[in-house]
Short mmCIF file of C-alpha atoms in Angstrom, two decimals:
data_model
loop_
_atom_site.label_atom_id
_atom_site.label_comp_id
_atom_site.label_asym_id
_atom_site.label_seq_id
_atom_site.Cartn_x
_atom_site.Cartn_y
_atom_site.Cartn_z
CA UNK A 157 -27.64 -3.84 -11.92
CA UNK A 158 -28.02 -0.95 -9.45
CA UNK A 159 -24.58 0.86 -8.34
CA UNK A 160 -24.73 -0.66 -5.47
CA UNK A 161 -25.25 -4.28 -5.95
CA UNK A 162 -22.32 -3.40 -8.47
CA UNK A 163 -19.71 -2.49 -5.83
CA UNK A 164 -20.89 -5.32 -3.21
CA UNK A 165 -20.34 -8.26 -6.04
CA UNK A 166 -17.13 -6.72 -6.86
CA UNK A 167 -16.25 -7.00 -3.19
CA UNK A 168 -17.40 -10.41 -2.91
CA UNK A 169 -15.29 -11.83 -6.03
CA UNK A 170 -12.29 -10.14 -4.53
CA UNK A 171 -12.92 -11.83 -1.57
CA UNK A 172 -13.43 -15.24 -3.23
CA UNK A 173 -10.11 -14.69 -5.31
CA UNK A 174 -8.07 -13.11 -2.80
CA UNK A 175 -9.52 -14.27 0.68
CA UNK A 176 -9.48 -10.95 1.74
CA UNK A 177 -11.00 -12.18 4.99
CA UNK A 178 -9.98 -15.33 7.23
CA UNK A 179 -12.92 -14.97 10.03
CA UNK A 180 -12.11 -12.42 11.78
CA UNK A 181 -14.45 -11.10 14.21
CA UNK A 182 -13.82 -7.33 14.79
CA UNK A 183 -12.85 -5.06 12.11
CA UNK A 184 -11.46 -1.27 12.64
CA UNK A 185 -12.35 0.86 9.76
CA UNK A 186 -10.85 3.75 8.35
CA UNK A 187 -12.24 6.47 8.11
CA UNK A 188 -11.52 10.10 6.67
CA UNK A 189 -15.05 11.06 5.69
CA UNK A 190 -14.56 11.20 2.29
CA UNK A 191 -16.71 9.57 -0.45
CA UNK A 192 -14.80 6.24 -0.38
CA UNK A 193 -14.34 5.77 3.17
CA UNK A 194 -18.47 6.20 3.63
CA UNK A 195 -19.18 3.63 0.81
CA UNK A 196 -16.44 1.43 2.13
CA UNK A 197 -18.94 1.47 5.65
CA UNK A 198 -21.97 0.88 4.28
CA UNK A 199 -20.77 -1.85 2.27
CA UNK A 200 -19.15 -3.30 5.28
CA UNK A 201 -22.23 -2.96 7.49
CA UNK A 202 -24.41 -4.49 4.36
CA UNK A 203 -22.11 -7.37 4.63
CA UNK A 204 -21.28 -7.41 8.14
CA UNK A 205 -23.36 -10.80 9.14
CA UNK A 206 -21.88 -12.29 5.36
CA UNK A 207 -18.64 -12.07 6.50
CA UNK A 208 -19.22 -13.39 10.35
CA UNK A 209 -18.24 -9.42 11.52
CA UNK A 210 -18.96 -9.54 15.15
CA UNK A 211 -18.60 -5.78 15.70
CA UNK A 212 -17.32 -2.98 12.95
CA UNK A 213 -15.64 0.45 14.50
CA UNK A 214 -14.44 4.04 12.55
CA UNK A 215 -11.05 5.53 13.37
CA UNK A 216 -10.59 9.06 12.14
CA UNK A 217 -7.34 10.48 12.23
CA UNK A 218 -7.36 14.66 12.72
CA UNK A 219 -4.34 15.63 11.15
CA UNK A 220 -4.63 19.77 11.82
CA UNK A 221 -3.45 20.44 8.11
CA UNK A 222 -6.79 22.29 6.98
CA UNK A 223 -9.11 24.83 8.26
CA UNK A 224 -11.83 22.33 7.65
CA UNK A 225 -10.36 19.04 9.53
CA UNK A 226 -12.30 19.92 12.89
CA UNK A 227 -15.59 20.07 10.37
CA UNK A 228 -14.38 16.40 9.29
CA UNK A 229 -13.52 15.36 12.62
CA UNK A 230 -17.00 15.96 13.63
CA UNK A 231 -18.74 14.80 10.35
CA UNK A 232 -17.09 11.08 11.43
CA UNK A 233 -18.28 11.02 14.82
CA UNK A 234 -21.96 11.63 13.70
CA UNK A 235 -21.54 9.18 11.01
CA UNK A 236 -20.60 6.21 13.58
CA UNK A 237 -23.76 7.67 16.12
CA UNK A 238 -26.18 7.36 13.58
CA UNK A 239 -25.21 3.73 12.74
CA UNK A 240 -24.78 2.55 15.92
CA UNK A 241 -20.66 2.32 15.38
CA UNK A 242 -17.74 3.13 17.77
CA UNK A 243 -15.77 6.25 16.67
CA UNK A 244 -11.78 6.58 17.75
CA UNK A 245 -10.41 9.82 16.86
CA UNK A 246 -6.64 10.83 16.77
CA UNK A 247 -5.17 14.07 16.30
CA UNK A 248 -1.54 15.14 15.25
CA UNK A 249 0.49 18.34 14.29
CA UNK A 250 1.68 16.69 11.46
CA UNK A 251 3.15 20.14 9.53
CA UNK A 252 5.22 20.55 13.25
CA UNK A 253 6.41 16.89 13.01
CA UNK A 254 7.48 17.08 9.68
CA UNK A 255 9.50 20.04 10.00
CA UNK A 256 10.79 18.51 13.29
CA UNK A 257 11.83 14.63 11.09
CA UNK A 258 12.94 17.26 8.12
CA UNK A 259 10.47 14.75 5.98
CA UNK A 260 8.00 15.21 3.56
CA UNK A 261 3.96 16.45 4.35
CA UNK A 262 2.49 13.68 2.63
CA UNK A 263 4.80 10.99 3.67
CA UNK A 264 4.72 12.26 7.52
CA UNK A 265 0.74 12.86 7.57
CA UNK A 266 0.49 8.75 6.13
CA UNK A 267 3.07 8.04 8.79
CA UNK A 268 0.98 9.17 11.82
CA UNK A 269 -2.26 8.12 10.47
CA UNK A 270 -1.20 4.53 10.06
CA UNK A 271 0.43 4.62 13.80
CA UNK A 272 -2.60 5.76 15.29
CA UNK A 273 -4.54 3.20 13.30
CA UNK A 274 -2.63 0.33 14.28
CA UNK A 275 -2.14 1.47 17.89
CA UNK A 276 -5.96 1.61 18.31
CA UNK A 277 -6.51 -1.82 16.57
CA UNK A 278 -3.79 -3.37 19.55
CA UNK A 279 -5.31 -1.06 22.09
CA UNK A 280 -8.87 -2.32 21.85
CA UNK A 281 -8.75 -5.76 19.94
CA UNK A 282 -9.59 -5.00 16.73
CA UNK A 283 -7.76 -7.80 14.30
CA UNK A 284 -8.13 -6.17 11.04
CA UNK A 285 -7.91 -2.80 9.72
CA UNK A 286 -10.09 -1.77 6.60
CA UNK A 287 -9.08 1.08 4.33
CA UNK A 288 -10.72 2.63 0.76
CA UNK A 289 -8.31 2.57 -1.42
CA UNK A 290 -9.60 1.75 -4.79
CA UNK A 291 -8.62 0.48 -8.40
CA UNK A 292 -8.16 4.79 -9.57
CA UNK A 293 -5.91 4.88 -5.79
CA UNK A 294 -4.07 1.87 -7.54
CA UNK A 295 -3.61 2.83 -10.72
CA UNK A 296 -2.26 6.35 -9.62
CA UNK A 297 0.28 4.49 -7.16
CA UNK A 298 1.65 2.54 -9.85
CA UNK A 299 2.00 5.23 -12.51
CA UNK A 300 3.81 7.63 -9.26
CA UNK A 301 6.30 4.11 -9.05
CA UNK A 302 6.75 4.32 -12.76
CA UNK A 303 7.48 8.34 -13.15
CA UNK A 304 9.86 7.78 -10.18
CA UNK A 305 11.54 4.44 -10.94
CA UNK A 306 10.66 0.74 -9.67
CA UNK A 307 10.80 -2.27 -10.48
CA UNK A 308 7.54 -5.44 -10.67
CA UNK A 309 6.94 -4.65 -6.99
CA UNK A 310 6.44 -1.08 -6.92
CA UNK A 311 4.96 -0.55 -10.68
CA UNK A 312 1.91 -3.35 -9.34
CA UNK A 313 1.26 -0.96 -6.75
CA UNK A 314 -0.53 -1.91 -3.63
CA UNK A 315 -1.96 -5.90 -2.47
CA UNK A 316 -5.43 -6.37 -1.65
CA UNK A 317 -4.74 -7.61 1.52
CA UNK A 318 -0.99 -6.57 3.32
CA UNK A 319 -1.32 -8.28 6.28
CA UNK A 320 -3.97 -6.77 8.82
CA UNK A 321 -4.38 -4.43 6.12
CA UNK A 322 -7.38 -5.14 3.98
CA UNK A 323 -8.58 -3.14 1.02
CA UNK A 324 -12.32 -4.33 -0.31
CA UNK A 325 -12.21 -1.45 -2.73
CA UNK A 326 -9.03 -2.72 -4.49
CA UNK A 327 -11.31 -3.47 -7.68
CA UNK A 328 -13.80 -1.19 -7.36
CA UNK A 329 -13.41 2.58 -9.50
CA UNK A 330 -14.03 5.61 -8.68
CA UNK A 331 -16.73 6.61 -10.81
CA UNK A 332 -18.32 3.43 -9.45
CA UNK A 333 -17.93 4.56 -5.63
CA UNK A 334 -19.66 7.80 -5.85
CA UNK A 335 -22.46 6.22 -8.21
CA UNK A 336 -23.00 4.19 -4.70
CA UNK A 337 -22.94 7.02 -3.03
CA UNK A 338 -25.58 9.03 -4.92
CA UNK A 339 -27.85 6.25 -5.06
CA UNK A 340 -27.90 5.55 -1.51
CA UNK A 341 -28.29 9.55 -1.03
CA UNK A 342 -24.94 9.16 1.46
CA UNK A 343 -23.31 11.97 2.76
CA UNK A 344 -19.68 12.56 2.65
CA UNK A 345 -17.42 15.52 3.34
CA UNK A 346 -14.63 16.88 0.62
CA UNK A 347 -10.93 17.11 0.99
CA UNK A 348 -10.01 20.11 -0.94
CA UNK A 349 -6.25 19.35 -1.31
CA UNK A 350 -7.42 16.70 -3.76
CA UNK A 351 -7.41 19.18 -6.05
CA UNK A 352 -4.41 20.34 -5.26
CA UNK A 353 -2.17 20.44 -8.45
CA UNK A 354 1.07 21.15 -7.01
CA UNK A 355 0.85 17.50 -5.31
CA UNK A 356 2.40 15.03 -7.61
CA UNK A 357 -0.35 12.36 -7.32
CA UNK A 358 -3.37 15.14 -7.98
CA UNK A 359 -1.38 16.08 -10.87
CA UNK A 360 -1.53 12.68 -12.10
CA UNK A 361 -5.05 12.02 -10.94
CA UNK A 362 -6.44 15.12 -12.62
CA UNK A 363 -4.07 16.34 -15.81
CA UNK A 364 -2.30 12.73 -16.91
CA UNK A 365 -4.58 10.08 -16.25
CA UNK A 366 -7.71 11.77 -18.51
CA UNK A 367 -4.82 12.04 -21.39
CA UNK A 368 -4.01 8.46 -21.30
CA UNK A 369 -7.81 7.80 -21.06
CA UNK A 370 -8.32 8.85 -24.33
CA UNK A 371 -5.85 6.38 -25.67
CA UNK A 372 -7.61 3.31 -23.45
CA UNK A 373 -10.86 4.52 -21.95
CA UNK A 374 -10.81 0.93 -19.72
CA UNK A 375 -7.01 2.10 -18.30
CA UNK A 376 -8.52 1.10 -14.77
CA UNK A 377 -9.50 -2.47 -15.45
CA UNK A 378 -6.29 -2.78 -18.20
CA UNK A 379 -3.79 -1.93 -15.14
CA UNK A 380 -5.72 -3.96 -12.53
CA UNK A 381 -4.51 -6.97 -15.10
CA UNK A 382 -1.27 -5.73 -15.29
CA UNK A 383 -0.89 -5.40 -11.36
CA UNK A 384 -1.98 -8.82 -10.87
CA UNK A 385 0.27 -10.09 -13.27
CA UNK A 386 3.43 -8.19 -11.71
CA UNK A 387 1.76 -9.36 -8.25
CA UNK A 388 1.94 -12.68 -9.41
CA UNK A 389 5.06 -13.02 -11.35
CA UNK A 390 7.02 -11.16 -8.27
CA UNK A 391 6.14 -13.85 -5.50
CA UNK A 392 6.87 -16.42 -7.58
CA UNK A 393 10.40 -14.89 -8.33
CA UNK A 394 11.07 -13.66 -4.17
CA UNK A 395 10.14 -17.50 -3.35
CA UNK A 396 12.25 -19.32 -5.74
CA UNK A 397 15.07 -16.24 -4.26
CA UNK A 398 14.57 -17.15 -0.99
CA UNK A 399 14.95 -21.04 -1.64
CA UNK A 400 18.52 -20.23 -3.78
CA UNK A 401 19.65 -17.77 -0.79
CA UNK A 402 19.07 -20.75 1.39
CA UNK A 403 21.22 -23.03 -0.59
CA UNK A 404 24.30 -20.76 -1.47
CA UNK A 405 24.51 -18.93 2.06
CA UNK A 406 27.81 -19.84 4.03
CA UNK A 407 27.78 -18.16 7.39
CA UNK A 408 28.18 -14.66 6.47
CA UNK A 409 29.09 -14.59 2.91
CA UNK A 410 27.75 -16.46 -0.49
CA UNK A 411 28.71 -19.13 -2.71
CA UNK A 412 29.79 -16.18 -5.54
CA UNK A 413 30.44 -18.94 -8.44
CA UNK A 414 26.76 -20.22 -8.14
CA UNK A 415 25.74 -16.93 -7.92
CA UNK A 416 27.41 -15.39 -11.22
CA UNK A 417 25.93 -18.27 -13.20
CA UNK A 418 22.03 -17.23 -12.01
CA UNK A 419 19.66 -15.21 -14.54
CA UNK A 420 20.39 -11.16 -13.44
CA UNK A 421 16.63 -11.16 -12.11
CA UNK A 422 17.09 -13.70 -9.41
CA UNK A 423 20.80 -12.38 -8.61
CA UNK A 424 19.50 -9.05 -7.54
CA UNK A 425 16.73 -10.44 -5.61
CA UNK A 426 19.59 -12.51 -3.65
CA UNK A 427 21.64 -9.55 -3.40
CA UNK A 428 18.73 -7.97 -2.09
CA UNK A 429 18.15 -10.70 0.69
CA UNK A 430 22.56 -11.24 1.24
CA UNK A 431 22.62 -7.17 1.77
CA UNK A 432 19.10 -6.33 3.44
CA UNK A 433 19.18 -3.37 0.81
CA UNK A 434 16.34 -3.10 -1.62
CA UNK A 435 18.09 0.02 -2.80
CA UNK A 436 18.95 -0.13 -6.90
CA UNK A 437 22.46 1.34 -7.23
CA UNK A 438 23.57 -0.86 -4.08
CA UNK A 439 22.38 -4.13 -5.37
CA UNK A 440 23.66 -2.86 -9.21
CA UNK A 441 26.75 -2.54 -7.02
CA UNK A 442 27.22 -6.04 -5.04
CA UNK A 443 26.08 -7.65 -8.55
CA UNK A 444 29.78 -5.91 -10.33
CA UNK A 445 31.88 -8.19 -7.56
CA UNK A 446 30.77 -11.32 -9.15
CA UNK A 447 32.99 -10.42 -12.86
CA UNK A 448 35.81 -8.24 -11.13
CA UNK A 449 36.17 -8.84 -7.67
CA UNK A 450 37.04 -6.61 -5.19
CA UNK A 451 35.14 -4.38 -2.18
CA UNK A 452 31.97 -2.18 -2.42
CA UNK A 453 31.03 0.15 0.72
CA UNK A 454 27.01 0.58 1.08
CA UNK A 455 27.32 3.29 3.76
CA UNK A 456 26.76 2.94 7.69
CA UNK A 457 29.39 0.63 8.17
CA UNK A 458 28.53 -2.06 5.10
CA UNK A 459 30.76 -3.43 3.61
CA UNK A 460 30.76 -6.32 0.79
CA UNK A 461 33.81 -7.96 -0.50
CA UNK A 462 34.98 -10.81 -3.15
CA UNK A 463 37.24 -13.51 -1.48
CA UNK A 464 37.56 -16.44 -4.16
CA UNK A 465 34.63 -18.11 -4.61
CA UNK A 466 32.63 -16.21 -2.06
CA UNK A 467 31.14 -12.65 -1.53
CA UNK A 468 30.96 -11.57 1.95
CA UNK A 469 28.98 -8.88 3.90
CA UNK A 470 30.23 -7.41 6.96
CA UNK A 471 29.62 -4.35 9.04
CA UNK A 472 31.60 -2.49 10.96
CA UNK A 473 31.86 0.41 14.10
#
């Protein structure tokens, strides 16, 4: 099996085991320039009449961080020319707007680059947008969740599909993306603050990850189990919280009694839906009203309280 055929039948199962697509017509594809992002293309345009694709575009997002971006910027627009595709670049001052929001680099660049991806999609009638993430991109999102605290949701990391958001790489691994690459004789540009060590997720990505790879070399493939487990275990949890919410809400306020006598897993996931708070300590919090009694403050206003058999939420000025 050539590299390539490898990646495209990976693609296809995830598609026939996730219906990552639903027939929709035009597709908006993201695109940094980077090894995954150009595989992610030509896979797309390989499978373009497959899928029913009427028309496939490239949005590259300039985010003015490094000396090389206007280099990238123009790699992107040659790489839609040559293949016939329509290029929409943004730009940003995302180190300005960060200071400015007080907020983290990372978190703000992410921030802008999704905006400007979704505004183009509504601006020209694009109904799906396409990134590269990948199984390594996974697995390194999940182990950040785990180092930082999370529960199923976060430690399974991202869905295939979110969505308009589609990921075809979801399954694929890195090693397997730039084996494309090379065999095709594709070009792609580097991002040298992937090698950044003082970023948290390079630091996993290039110091942690090869140390637990010599405890499981298949740690890709062994956590895309585990993520679909967690995936899988999760919605069936939030549904059957949903359908108890339902049945013990009362205006306002819930039906405490039932409540206490519910397994702690599906009382927090109530909690979460009575509160609108996915936040830890604030659930942990609404959850010690149901043995004592009593009122907890959430902050902004929130306020939760005990009466008898029912716990209220209210929110005041």
């Amino acid at each position: 099996m050539t590299p390539e055929s490898r990646v495209i039948r990976k693609i296809l199962a995830l598609n026939d085991e996730e219906g990552l697509f639903k027939g929709e017509r035009r597709v908006l594809i993201a695109f940094s320039g980077g090894v995954d992002s150009v595989v992610l293309t030509d896979a797309m345009l390989k499978l373009k009449n497959y899928f029913g694709f009427k028309e496939l575009a490239l949005a590259h997002f300039n985010h003015g961080l490094r000396p090389t971006a206007g280099r990238d910027e123009a790699f992107a627009l040659k790489f839609g020319k040559e293949r016939g595709l329509p290029v929409f670049v943004g730009r940003g001052e995302v180190r300005k707007e960060a200071e400015r929001a007080k907020r983290n680099l990372e978190e703000t660049a992410r921030e802008m680059r999704y905006a400007f991806l979704r505004e183009v999609k509504e601006r020209e009638g694009y109904e799906l947008i396409l990134t590269a993430h990948h199984l390594n991109d996974l697995l390194e999102t999940g182990l950040m969740f785990l180092v930082r605290g999370s529960g199923p949701e976060g430690l399974a990391g991202f869905k295939p599909r979110e969505g308009e958001l589609v990921r075809p790489l979801y399954a694929v691994k890195r090693s397997e993306i730039e084996a494309y690459a090379r065999f095709k004789g594709l070009p792609w540009v580097e991002d040298e603050s992937n090698y950044d060590l003082s970023l948290a997720r390079n630091f996993l990505r290039h110091r942690v990850i090869p140390l637990l790879k010599r405890i499981n070399p298949s740690l890709e493939e062994s956590f895309l189990k585990t993520s679909k487990l967690l995936r899988d275990e999760s919605a069936f949890l939030e549904q059957e919280a949903k359908r108890i919410f339902e049945e013990l809400k009362e205006g306002s306020c819930l039906d405490a009694r039932r409540l206490a006598q519910l397994h702690p897993a599906l009382q927090r996931r109530v909690i979460r839906l009575f509160i609108n708070e996915r936040d830890y300590e604030k659930v942990e919090l609404v959850r010690r009203l149901l043995k004592r009694g009593g009122e907890v403050s959430l902050g902004k206003g929130k306020k939760v309280r005990r009466k008898g058999r029912l716990l209220c939420v209210s929110l005041e000025a």
